[in-house]
C-alpha angles and dihedrals in degrees: 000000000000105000103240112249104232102210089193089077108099106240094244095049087056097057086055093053088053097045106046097070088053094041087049083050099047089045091056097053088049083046098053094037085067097047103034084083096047096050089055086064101059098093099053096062086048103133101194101162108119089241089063086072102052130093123267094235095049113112086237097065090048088061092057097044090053089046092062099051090055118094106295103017118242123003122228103217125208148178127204114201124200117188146165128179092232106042136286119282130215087255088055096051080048098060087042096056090042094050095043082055088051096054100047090042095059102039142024121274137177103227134006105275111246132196127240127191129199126233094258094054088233094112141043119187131198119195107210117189124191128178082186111098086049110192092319104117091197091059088040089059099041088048091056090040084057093047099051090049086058097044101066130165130197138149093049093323120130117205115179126159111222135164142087096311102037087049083049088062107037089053095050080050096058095039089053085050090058101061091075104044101039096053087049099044089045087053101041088055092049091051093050093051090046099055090047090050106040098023093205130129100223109010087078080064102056104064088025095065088040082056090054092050096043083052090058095041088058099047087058091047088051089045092062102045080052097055090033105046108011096257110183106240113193136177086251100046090045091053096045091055085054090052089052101049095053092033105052089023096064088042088060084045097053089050093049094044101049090044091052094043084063096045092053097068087058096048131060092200115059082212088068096039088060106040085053090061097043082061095043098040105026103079089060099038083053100048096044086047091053088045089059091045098052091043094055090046093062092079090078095083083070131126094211113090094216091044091056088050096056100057099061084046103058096037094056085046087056100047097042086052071049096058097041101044081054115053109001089049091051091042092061097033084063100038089052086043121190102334096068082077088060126174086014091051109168105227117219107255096020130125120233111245108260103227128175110278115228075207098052095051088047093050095053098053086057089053099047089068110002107177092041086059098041092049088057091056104045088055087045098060106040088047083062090041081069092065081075097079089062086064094144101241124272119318107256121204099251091054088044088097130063081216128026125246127210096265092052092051088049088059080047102062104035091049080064089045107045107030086146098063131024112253090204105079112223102226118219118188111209140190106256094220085061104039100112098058092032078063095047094052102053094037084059083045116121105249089026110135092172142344109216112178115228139189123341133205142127090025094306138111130204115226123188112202126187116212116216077224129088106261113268089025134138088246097050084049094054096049095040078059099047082054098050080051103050097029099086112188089016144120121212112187129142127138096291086044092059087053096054098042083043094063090037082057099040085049080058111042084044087067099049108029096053099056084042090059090043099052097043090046095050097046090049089044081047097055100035087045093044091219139059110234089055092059089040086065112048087044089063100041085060094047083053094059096032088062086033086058097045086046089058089041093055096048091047105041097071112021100042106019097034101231112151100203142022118245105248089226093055104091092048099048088044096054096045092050093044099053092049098048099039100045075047091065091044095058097060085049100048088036091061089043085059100058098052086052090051093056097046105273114151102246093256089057096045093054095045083048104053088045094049091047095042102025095095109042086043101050076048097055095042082048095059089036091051097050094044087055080045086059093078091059091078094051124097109248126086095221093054100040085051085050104045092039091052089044090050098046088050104049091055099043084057096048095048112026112016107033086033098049124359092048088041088043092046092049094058096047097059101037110195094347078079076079114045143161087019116081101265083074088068118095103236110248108261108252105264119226130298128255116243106246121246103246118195121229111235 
């Protein structure tokens, strides 16, 4: 259809019009030209050693820091495990001896590597100890690749490389693989969802290709806190922010484009359209947007390094999916003009056709009997909190991977072979004034097998101390803590000894980060709402889903999925998450609420209203953000496949059951107290009387 020429436009106004989409446009591929660069670099600034998490202040990260002042720097170190089922041979022991000389004759090691055989005679272990690689992750990895390649098997011989060094770089490995596969199969289910919602052949493109740019715009941002203030960039917090581009991305998107496809019935010029819907959604899409943001700062008042991290992460993920979905998607839309709606195209002057809303049938079930409902729900949801208490224990090293690399099967084996020592040294840093006694003491320590010194330099010692308890276990806790106790002026840190000081810092952070979120998000909900009912509510609607979520993950991790243990950082970053989003997709309901109320509407028909006009576009856009969080659950890390299943679960637990029922539900029991103490809560004064009219006699 000809678009229809308005000679009441002044000619100059016009030209603008025609020449602000292509200047947007022009500015964003200077824009990316400029970040593209930078993104390419993010990986490379990646820190994934479990000590990277942790805290500055724990006594673990002391230990590090130390570690790397002392001659050489840090030490990579390894483990090679020889093993045979029946027992090793002479030949064996001899392949063992030859490779292990290898290996300190081409490289420099700290010690000689000697064997050690287990009491079965199945195994055979060589620690092996370099201060070689340094901090430099490129030659760490190079040093273990070597050593693999030395330490070769065969006939019956197993040969695997295990240890702190060789777990540091199989986990940066797999963090660096994710990076691929995540962004493609992110973009391929977003595709998927766009085409079936839209089914069109073109429009899917549009905001899909705005997301990838807004994906590479973020990772330069990222790039650059990282560089200016020291901002911890890790593989999960770099996947998460991905997630979040394309996820809440596409959700702004859906919301612009469904509002612009019904303006544009009503404009000739797609200029107008859009700039129609920009006015009527982009209040909401800017304040939800700014919900999510706050909410995900506020980890920053966490203790744990890689926590704090993430919040600046994924809020800068979120505002940069904000900026582009803003500006660079109406920019296209207008450029491309009606036919990218093709074979769907809005005419200029038509009605929408009125069909039977799923969420109109289902609103007005809620309203028909609206506590009964609610109180449904309510006992719904906290019987699936429950679930919660079947939370498999805390994620050991060894269960942190969906397959198991070469480092995690040779914990594996020597955790068979030597259940009567731990094979994971704890390491205790000690003032060199005061070795000898230090020495003393943890040799006289209960759970201590054997005390070796170690390296010396700037006024510290290096002790390496073997534990008669598996690695991770409650005995090796308790004497890492009797350590800690009777160690004055000491450090104890080691692998087993950052887990440990990594739950200790997510407990923490647990405590002050979630009244912070809940307190942020209310006081914005209070001032965009206007009331404070309204924001209670929807608080505790999101706390519902948010314990609803962990309980189905709990019955689901271990039993179905086969994790044997929950990530310590889980309950915080879900929160966190939960609450964002969730409070995200309440705004654009109560907001809409709002509005019927503000033009009149009774408060059960405000509240029909608002679920039957945004029912749709919003279950749409839970749906694409529910299947992009899905999306780490195909990903190879624990932590990432509990994160990405307890998200998804609750997203959608909050689109179909709680935003669709029990809020609805909630709005039409309590009427305009849902508004109180603003305005909308007061009953309007009954019209009085009418005047009799003065009538002139003729």
């Amino acid at each position: 259809m000809r678009a229809v020429k308005d000679s009441s436009t002044p000619p100059r106004a016009g030209s603008r019009r025609r020449m602000l989409p292509w200047a947007v446009l022009t500015l964003w591929v200077a824009v990316i030209a400029l970040a593209g660069p930078l993104a390419g670099k993010l990986a490379d600034v990646q820190t994934n050693r479990a000590v990277d998490y942790l805290p500055a202040s724990a006594d673990s990260t002391q230990v590090a820091k130390i570690q790397d002042a002392l001659p050489g720097g840090e030490s990579t170190d390894l483990v090679l495990v020889y093993h045979r089922d029946g027992g090793l041979t002479a030949a064996d022991r001899a392949t063992a001896d030859r490779q292990a000389a290898a290996l300190a004759g081409g490289h420099t090691l700290t010690g000689t590597p000697r064997g050690v055989p287990a009491k079965d005679g199945t195994t055979l272990m060589y620690p092996v100890s370099s201060t070689e690689p340094g901090q430099d992750d490129e030659a760490r990895k190079a040093f273990v690749d070597e050593v693999r390649d030395v330490a070769k098997g065969g006939g019956g011989l197993s040969v695997e490389v295990g240890g702190p060094g060789a777990l540091i770089v199989d986990s940066q490995e797999v963090y660096t693989s994710l990076g691929g596969p995540l962004l493609y199969t992110t973009v391929a289910v977003v595709a998927i969802l766009l085409i079936v919602i839209y089914r069109s052949p073109l429009l899917w493109l549009v905001p899909l290709v705005v997301a990838g740019v807004a994906d590479a715009l973020s990772m330069a941002v990222v790039y650059g806190l990282n560089r200016g203030f020291d901002v911890t960039v890790t593989g999960q917090s770099s996947a998460v922010m991905t997630i979040l581009v394309f996820g809440a991305g596409t959700d702004y998107a859906l919301l612009l484009v469904s509002r612009y496809r019904e303006e544009l019935s009503r404009a000739a010029r797609p200029y107008d359209a859009m700039a129609a819907a920009l006015r009527g959604c982009g209040p909401a899409v800017l304040a939800s947007s700014g919900t999510v943001a706050a909410g995900l700062l506020c980890l920053l008042a966490a203790d744990l390094t890689s926590s704090r991290g993430m919040g600046p992460i994924a809020a800068v993920g979120v505002l940069c999916a904000l900026l582009a979905m803003l500006t660079l998607l109406p920019a296209l839309l207008v450029l491309l003009g009606r036919r990218v709606f093709w074979p769907l195209v809005p005419a200029y002057g038509s009605t929408p056709g009125q069909r039977r809303s799923l969420f109109a049938a289902m609103g007005s079930s809620a309203g028909r009997r609206p506590v009964a409902v609610l109180a449904c729900g309510g006992v719904l949801l906290g019987a699936l909190a429950l679930g919660a208490f079947n939370l498999p224990g805390d994620l050991k090293q060894e269960d942190s991977f969906t397959s198991k690399p070469d480092s995690i099967s040779a914990m594996e084996t020597l955790a068979a072979a030597y259940p009567e020592r731990s094979t994971q040294p704890i390491t205790v840093i000690a003032p060199t004034d005061r070795v000898a006694e230090t020495m003393a003491k943890a040799g006289a320590t209960d759970g201590v097998a054997a005390v070796e010194r170690g390296r010396s330099g700037g006024g510290w010692t290096e002790l390496s101390v073997a534990a008669t308890d598996a690695p991770e276990s409650a005995g090796e806790q308790a004497t890492i803590k009797a350590l800690r106790d009777g160690l004055d002026g000491s450090h104890v840190g080691g692998p087993s000894a950052q887990q440990m000081d990594l739950e200790t810092a997510d407990s923490r952070d647990l405590k002050i980060v979630v009244p912070l979120v809940l307190l942020s998000v209310l006081l914005i909900l209070i001032a965009l709402l206007r009331s404070l009912v309204a924001p209670l509510l929807l608080v505790a609607a999101v706390v519902a889903v948010w314990g609803a979520a962990l309980g189905i993950g709990g019955l689901a991790f271990e039993p179905v999925l086969g994790l044997k243990g929950a990530d310590p950082g889980l309950p915080l970053l879900s929160f966190v998450f939960l609450v964002a989003l969730g409070v995200d997709y309440g705004i654009f309901l109560m907001h809409r609420v709002r509005e019927e109320a503000l033009s009149g509407a009774e408060p059960t028909a405000a509240a029909l209203t608002a679920l039957r006009t945004t029912g749709g576009v919003i279950a749409s856009a839970g749906l694409v953000l529910a299947a992009t969080f899905a999306v780490l659950t195909n990903m190879p890390m624990v932590s990432l496949v509990e994160m990405g299943f307890v998200i998804a679960v609750g997203v959608l637990l909050d689109t179909f059951l709680v935003r669709t029922y029990l809020v609805t539900s909630a709005s039409v029991a309590l009427q305009r107290t849902i508004w109180w103490p603003g305005k909308l809560s007061r009953t309007p004064a009954a019209p009085g009387p009418r005047e009799p009219e003065l009538v002139r006699n003729r």
